[in-house]
XYZ file of C-alpha atoms in Angstrom:
527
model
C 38.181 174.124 42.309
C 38.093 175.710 39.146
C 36.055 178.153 36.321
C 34.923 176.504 33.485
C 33.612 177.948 30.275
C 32.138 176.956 27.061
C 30.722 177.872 23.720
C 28.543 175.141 21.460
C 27.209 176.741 18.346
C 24.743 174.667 15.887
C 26.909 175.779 13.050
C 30.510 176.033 12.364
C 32.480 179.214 13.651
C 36.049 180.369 12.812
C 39.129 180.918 14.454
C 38.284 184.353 16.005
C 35.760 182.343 19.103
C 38.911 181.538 20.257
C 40.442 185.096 21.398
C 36.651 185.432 22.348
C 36.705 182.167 24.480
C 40.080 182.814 26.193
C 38.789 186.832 27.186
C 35.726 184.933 28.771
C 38.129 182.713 30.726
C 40.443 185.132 31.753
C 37.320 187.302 33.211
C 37.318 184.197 35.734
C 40.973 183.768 36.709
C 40.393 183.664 40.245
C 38.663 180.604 40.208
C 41.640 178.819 39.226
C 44.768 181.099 38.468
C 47.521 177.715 38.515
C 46.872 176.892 34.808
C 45.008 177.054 31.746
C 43.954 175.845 28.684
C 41.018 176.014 25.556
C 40.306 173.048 23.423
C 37.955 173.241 19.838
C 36.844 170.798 17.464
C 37.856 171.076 13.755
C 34.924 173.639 12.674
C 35.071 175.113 15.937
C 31.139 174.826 16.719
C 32.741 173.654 20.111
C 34.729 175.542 22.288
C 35.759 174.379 26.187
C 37.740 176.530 28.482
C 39.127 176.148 31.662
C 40.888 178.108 34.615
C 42.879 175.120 37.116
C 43.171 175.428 40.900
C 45.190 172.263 41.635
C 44.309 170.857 44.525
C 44.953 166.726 43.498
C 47.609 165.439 40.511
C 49.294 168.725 40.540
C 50.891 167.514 37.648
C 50.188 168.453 33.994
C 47.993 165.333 33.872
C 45.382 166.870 35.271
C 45.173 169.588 32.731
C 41.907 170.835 31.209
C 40.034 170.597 29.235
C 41.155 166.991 29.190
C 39.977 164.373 26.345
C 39.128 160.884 26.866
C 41.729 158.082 25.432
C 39.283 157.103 22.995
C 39.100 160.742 21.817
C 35.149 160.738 21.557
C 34.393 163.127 25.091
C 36.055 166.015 26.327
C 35.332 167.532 29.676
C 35.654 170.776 31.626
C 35.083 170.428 34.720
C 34.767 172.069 38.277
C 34.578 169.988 41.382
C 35.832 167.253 43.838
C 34.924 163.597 43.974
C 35.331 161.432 46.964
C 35.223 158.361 46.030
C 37.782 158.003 43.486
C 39.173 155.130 45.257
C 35.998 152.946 44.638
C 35.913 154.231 41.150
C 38.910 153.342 39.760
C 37.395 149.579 40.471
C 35.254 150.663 37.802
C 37.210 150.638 35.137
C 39.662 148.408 36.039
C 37.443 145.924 35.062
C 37.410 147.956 31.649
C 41.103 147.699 31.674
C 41.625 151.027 31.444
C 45.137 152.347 32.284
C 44.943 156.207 34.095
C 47.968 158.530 33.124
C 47.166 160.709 36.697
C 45.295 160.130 39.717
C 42.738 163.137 38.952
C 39.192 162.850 39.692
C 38.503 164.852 36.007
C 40.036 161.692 34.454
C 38.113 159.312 36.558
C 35.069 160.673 35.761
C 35.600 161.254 32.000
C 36.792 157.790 31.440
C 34.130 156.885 33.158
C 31.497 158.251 30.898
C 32.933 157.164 27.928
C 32.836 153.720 29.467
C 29.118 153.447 31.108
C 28.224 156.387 30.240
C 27.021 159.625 31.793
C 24.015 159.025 33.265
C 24.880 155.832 35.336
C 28.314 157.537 36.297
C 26.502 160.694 37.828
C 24.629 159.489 40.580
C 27.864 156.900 42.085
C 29.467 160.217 42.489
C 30.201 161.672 45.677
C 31.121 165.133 46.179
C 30.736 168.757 44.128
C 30.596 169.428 40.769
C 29.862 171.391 37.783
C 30.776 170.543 34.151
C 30.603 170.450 30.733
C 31.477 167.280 28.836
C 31.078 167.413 24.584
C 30.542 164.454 22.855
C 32.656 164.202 19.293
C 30.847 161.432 18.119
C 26.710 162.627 18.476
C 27.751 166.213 18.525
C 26.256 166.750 21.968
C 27.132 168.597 24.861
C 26.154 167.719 28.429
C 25.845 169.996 31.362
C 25.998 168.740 35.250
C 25.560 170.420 38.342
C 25.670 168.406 41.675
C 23.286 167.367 44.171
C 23.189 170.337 45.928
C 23.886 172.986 44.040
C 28.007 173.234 45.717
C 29.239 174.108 42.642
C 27.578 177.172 40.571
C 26.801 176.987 36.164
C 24.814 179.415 34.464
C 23.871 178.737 30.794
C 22.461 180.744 27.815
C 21.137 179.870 24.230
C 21.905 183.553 22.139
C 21.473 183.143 18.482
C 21.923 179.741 18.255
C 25.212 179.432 20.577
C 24.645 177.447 24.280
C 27.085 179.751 26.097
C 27.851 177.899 29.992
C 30.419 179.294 32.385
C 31.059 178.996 36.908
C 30.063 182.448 36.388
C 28.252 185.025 35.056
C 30.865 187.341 33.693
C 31.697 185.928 30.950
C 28.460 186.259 28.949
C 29.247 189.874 29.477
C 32.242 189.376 27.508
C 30.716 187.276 24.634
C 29.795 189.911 21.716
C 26.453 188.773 21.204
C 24.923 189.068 24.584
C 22.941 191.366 25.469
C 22.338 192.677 28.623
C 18.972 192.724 29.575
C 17.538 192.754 33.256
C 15.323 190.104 34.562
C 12.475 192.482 36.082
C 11.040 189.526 37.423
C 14.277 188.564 39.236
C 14.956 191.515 40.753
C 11.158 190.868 42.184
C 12.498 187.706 43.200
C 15.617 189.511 45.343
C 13.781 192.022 47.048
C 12.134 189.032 48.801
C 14.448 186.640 49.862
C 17.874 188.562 49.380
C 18.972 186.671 46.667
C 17.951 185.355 43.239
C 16.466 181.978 43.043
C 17.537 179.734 40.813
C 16.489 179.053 37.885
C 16.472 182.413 37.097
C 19.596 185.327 37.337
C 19.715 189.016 37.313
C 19.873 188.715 33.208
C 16.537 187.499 30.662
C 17.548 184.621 28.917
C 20.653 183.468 31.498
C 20.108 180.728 33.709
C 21.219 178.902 36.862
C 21.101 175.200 36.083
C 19.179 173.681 38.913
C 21.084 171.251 41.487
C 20.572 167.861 40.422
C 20.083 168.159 36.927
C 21.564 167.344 33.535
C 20.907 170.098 29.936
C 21.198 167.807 26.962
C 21.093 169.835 23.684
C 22.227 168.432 20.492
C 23.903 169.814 17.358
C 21.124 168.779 15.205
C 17.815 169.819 16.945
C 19.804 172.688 19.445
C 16.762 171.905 21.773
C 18.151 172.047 25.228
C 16.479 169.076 27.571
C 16.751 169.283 31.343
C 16.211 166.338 33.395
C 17.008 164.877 37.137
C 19.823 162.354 38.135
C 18.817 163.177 41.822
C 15.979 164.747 43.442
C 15.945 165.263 47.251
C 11.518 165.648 46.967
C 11.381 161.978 45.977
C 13.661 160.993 48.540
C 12.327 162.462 51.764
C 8.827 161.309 50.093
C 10.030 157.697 49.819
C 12.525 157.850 53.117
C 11.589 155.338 56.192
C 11.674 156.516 59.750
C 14.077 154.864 62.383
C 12.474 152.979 65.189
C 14.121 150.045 66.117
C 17.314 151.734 67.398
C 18.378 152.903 70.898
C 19.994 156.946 70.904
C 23.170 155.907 71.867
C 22.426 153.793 68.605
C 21.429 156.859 66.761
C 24.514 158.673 67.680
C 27.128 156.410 67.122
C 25.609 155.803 63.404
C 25.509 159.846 63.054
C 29.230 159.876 64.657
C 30.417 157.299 61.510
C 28.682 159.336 59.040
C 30.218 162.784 59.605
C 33.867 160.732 60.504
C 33.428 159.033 57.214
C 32.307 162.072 55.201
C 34.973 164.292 56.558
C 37.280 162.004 56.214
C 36.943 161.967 52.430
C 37.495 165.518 52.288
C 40.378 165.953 53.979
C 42.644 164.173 50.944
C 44.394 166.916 48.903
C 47.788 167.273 47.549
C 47.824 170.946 49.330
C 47.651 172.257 52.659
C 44.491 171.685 54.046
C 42.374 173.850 57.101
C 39.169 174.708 58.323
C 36.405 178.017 59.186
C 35.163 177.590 62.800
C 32.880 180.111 63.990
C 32.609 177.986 67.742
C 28.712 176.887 66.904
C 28.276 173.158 66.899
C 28.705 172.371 63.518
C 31.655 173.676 62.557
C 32.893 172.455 66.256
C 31.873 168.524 65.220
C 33.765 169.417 61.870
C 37.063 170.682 63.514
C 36.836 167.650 66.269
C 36.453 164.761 63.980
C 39.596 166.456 61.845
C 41.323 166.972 64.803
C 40.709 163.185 65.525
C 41.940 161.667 62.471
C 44.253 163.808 61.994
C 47.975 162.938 63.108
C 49.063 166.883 63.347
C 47.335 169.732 64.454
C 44.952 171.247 62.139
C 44.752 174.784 60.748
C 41.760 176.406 62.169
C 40.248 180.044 61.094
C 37.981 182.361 62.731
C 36.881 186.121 62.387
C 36.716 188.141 65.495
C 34.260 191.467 65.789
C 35.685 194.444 68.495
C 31.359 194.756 68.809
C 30.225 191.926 71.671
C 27.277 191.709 70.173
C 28.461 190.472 66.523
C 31.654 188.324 68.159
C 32.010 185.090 68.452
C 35.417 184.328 68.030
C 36.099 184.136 71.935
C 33.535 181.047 71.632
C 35.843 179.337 68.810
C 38.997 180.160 70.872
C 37.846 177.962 73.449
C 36.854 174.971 71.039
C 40.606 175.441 69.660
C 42.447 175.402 72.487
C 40.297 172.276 74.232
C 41.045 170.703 70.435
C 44.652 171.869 70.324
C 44.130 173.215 67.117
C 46.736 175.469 65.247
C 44.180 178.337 65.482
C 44.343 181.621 63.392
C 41.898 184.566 64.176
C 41.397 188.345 62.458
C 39.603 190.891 64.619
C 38.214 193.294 62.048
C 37.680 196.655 62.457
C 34.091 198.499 60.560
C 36.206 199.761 58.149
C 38.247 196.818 57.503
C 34.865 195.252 56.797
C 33.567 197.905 54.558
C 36.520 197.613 52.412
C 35.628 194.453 50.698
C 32.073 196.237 50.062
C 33.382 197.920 46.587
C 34.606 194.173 45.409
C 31.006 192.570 46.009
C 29.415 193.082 42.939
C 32.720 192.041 40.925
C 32.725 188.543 42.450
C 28.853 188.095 43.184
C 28.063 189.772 39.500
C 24.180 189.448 40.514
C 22.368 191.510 43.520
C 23.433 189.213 46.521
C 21.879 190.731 50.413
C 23.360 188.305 52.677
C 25.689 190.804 54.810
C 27.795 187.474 55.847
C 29.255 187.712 52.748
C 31.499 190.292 53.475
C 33.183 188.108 56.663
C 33.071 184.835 54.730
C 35.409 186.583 51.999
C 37.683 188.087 54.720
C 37.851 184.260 56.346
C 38.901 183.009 53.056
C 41.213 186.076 52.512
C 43.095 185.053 55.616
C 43.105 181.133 55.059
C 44.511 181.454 52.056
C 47.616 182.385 53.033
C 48.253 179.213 55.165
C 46.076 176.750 53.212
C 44.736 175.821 49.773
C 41.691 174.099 51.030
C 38.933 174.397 54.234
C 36.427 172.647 55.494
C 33.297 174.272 56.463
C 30.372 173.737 58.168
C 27.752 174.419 56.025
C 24.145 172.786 56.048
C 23.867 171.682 59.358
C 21.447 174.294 59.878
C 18.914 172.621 57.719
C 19.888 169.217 58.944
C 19.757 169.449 62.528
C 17.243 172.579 62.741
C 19.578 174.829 63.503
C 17.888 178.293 62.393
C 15.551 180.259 64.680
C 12.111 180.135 62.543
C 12.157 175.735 62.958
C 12.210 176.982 66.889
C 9.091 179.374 66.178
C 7.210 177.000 63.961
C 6.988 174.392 66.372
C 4.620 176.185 67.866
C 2.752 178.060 65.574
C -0.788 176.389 65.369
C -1.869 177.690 68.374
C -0.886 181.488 67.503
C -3.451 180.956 63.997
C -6.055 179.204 66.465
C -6.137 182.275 68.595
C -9.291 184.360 68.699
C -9.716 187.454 66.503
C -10.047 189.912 69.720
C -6.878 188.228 70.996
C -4.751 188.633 67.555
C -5.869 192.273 67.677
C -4.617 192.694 71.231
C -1.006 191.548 70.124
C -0.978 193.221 67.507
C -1.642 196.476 68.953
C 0.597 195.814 72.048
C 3.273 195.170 69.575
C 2.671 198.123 67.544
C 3.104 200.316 70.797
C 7.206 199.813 70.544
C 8.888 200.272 67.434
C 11.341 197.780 65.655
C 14.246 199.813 67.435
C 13.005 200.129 70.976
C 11.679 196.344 70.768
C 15.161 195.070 69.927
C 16.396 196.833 73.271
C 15.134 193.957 74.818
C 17.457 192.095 73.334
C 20.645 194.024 74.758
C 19.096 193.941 77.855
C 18.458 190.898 78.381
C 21.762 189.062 76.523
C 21.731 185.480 76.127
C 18.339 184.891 77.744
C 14.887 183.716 76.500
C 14.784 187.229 74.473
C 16.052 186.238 70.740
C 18.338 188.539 69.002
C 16.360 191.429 66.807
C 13.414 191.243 68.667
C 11.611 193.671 67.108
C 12.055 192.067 63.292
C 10.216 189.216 64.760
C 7.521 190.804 66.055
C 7.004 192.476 63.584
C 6.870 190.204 61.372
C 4.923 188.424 63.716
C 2.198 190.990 63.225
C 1.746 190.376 59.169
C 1.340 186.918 59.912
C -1.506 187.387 62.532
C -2.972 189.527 59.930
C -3.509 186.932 57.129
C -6.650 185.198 56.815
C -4.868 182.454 55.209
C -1.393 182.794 56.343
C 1.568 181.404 54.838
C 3.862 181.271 57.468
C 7.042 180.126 55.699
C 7.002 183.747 53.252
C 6.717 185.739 55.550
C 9.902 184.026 57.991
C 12.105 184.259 54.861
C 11.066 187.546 53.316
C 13.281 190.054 53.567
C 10.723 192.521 53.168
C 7.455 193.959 55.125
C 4.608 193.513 51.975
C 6.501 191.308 49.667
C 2.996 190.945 47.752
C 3.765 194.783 46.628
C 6.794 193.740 44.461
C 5.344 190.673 42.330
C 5.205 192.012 38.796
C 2.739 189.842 36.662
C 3.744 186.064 35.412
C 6.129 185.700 38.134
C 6.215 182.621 39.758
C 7.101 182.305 43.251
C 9.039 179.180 42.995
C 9.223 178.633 46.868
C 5.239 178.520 47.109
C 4.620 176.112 44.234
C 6.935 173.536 46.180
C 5.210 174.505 49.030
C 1.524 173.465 47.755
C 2.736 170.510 46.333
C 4.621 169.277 49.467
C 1.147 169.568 51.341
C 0.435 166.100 50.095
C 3.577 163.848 51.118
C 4.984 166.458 54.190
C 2.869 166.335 57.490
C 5.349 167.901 59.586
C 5.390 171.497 59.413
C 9.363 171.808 60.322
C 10.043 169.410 58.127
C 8.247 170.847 55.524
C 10.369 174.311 56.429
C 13.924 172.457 56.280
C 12.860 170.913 53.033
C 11.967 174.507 51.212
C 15.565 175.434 52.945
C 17.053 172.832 51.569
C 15.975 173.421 48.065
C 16.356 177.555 47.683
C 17.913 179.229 50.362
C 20.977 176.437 50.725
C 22.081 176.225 47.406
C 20.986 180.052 46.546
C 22.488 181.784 49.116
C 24.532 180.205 51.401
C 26.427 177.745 49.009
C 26.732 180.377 46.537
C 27.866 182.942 49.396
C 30.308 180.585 50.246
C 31.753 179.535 46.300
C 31.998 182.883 45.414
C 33.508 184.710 48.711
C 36.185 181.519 48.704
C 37.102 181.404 44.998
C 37.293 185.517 44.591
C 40.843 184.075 46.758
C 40.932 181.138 45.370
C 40.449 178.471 48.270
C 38.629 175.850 48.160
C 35.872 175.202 50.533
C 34.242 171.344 51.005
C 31.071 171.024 52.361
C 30.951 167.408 54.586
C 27.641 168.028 56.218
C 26.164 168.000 52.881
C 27.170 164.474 51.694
C-alpha cells in the first residue's frame, strides 16, 4: 500500500509546486513511510507524488512515481494486483523486458502497450492511481472495483488536485475550505459520507469502478465505468443444474484460489480473526496452504457482552494458528479517540473504528500485511436486517388496528428497558439492542409508503428532518431504479450494501484504521 498525490494544471507552473507537492505528500507519510519520490514534466503543469510501503520488489525498482520505458506514461499508484503472473504473458508477447517484478511496472507497461482501458478490467485486486500521459497531455484517474482503495479529486482554479487522502488539499494554497452542508446531511443518516461527495464543496470521492479523463486542452474532467456490479447482477444467470455438495466445493475453490493470491508478499504476512465465519474460512484456507503456522490477531473486550475473542481462541487453537490477542481496557480504547479525525479527516460514526486501528496497531509489529474478512456480510447475508426483511411483507399487510396495537405496546418500554431483554435472555431468539429495533420498527409501521431499507440503515430517528434542499439521497435513486431488474427484496438490500455502505464505511474504516500504522490489509472475499 501506499499514498499517492498529484497536481495537473492546464497551464504551466514553476518550480515552487514542488515544495508545495512534497508538503502534500509528507501530510500522508503513514501510508507508505519506506520511500519516496516526486516526478514533473518540463513546465511543471504535472506533478506526481508518492509515499512507498513495500510490500513486493523491495528493491529500488519499484520506486514511484515510475515512468514507462518508452517515456510517454508515468504512474502513481496505490494497490495490489494478483495476477501478475498471467500478466507478464501479456507483454511477453510485446517483448518487453521488466527491470523488477512490481505489479506498478506491470501495469504501466501494460498501458502503454494496450492501453488503459483494456488493461483495467484483466486486473485483479485493489487499486487507486494516477497515470499522466506525456504524449496527449492527459491524466487518468482509477479506482478499483470496489472501492478497496480510497482517491479524492478536486478541480480549483484550473488545477485537478488527486490524493489517497484528503489532507493534502488542506495543504495546497489555493483550497479553500468550505463545508459540504449537504454532506454533513448525508452523515447524520448513515454515519458516514457517501461517495461521491466528502465533508468539503468541490472535493470528491471518485466512485468504485470508474475512470476521470481530463485533458490539458479542454480541462473537462469525464467519468466513465470499466466495471459496474448493477449490470452484472442484472445480466447474472442462476445455478440449477448443480448438486450442494456441487455448490460448495465450487465456493471452496473460489475463496482457496482468491486467498491464495493474496497471501504472496515479500514481507511477513498475518491475518484479523474476530472467530465469526468469515474471517474463520479466511484463517482455515491460509492455514491450509500454508506450510507454517500463520500469524493470527484478535482484540479481546474485559465486557462479555462486547467480547469475542474467547470465540477466535478456539478457532486458533483447533487451526494451530500462531495466535496474538490484546484485551483492551475503556480507556485503552478511548485513547485512539483524539487520533480519529487526523486519520479519517471527514466525520466517520462507525465506533468499530476505534478496535480495527488497535488490531492493526498490534499486527504491525509482527507483520507487514493481513488478511481480513471483509464483505462476506453482503455476500452470504450475514447482517441482521437481510434476517428481518425476509419477512417483512406480512408486517406492511397487517391491519391498521393491529399496527397501532404494536406500536403502542412498544412504546410502553423505552429503548433502555427494551434492550434488557437482551441481557436477559443472552444468545437466544432476543437480538442484541432490542429496543433500537423496535423502535425503529415503529417508524416503519408508521409510513404509508414505507421504505424499509432507510429506515434499517439510518442512523437516526426522522432522517427526513435533516435533508436540506437539492440533496440527493443517492441510496434511494438506486433503489427506484433497481425496482425494475431486482425481484428479491434481500437481494435488492445486499445490492444497496454493496454499493454504499461497503465501500463507504467499512472498506474505508478498514484503509484508513490499517494505513494510520501502515499495514496492509487484502480483502479476498471481495474478488
Amino acid at each position: 500500500m501506499c499514498g499517492i498525490i498529484g497536481i495537473f494544471s492546464k497551464k504551466k507552473k514553476n518550480q515552487s509546486i514542488i515544495n508545495e507537492i512534497n508538503k502534500m505528500a509528507e501530510s500522508i507519510h503513514h501510508r507508505g513511510p519506506d520511500d519516496g519520490d516526486t516526478w514533473f514534466n518540463q513546465n511543471y503543469s504535472c506533478v506526481l507524488s508518492h509515499k512507498r510501503l513495500s510490500i513486493v520488489d523491495l528493491s529500488k525498482n519499484g520506486l514511484q512515481p515510475m515512468v514507462s520505458k518508452s517515456k510517454r506514461f508515468v504512474i502513481t499508484y496505490n494497490g495490489e494486483i494478483y495476477n501478475t503472473f498471467d500478466l507478464k504473458k501479456l507483454l511477453k508477447s510485446k517483448n518487453i523486458d521488466l527491470k523488477g517484478h512490481s505489479d506498478t511496472e506491470i501495469i504501466l507497461e501494460l498501458i502503454d502497450c494496450y492501453g488503459i482501458k483494456k488493461i483495467l478490467p484483466k486486473l485483479i485486486g485493489m487499486f487507486a492511481f494516477g497515470v499522466f500521459d506525456n504524449l496527449e497531455n492527459k491524466i487518468y484517474l482509477c479506482r478499483d472495483r470496489l472501492g478497496k482503495k480510497p482517491l479524492f479529486w478536486s478541480i480549483i482554479n484550473n488545477n485537478l488536485i488527486f490524493a489517497s487522502e484528503l489532507k493534502p488539499f488542506n495543504i495546497f494554497n489555493e483550497f479553500k475550505k468550505l463545508i459540504n452542508k449537504n454532506a454533513v446531511a448525508n452523515f447524520l443518516r448513515h454515519g458516514y459520507i457517501p461517495a461521491p461527495y466528502s465533508i468539503y464543496e468541490g472535493v470528491f470521492k471518485l466512485e468504485p469502478g470508474s475512470i476521470l479523463e481530463i485533458s490539458g486542452n479542454d480541462f473537462n474532467p469525464k467519468i466513465s465505468k470499466f466495471w459496474d456490479l448493477t449490470g452484472i447482477v442484472k445480466k447474472r444467470t442462476i445455478i440449477k443444474d448443480q448438486t450442494e455438495n456441487e455448490l460448495i466445493n465450487n465456493l471452496d475453490d473460489l475463496l482457496t484460489d482468491s486467498i491464495s493470491k493474496r497471501m504472496l508478499a515479500d514481507v511477513p504476512l498475518g491475518a484479523f480473526l474476530s472467530g465469526g465465519i468469515d474471517s474463520s474460512t479466511v484463517c482455515a484456507i491460509m492455514q491450509k496452504i500454508s506450510s507454517r503456522k500463520i500469524k493470527t490477531f484478535s482484540i479481546g473486550f474485559h465486557e462479555n457482552d462486547y467480547n469475542e475473542a474467547n470465540h477466535a481462541k478456539k478457532i486458533a487453537q483447533h487451526l494451530k494458528t500462531e495466535h496474538h490477542e490484546l484485551y483492551l481496557t475503556p480507556s485503552e480504547a478511548q485513547s485512539f479517540i483524539p487520533e480519529i479525525p487526523k486519520y479519517f479527516d471527514e466525520p466517520f460514526a462507525d465506533s468499530s473504528q476505534i478496535p480495527t486501528f488497535l488490531i492493526s496497531k498490534m499486527a504491525v509489529e509482527k507483520v507487514k500485511v493481513a488478511l481480513s474478512g471483509d464483505g462476506g456480510d453482503e455476500l452470504f447475508m450475514g447482517y441482521n436486517r437481510y434476517m428481518i426483511a425476509n419477512n417483512v411483507n406480512w408486517i406492511f399487510n397487517l391491519p391498521d388496528f393491529l399496527k397501532k396495537f404494536i406500536i403502542n405496546f412498544i412504546n410502553l418500554g423505552s429503548k433502555k428497558s427494551w434492550n434488557t431483554l437482551s441481557k436477559i435472555f443472552p444468545n437466544s431468539f432476543v437480538p442484541s439492542q432490542l429496543g433500537e429495533k423496535l423502535y425503529k420498527l415503529t417508524k416503519i409501521l408508521k409510513e404509508d409508503d414505507p421504505d424499509f431499507y432507510r429506515f434499517l440503515i439510518s442512523s437516526i430517528d426522522n432522517p427526513d428532518n435533516y435533508l436540506i434542499e437539492g440533496n440527493e439521497e443517492k441510496g434511494l435513486v438506486w433503489q427506484n431504479n433497481f425496482d425494475t431488474y431486482l425481484n428479491d427484496y434481500v437481494e435488492k438490500l445486499k445490492l444497496l450494501d454493496t454499493l454504499t455502505y461497503l465501500p463507504d464505511d467499512i472498506l474505508t474504516k478498514v484503509d484508513r484504521a490499517s494505513m494510520a500504522v501502515s499495514l496492509e490489509v487484502r480483502v479476498p472475499l471481495l474478488d
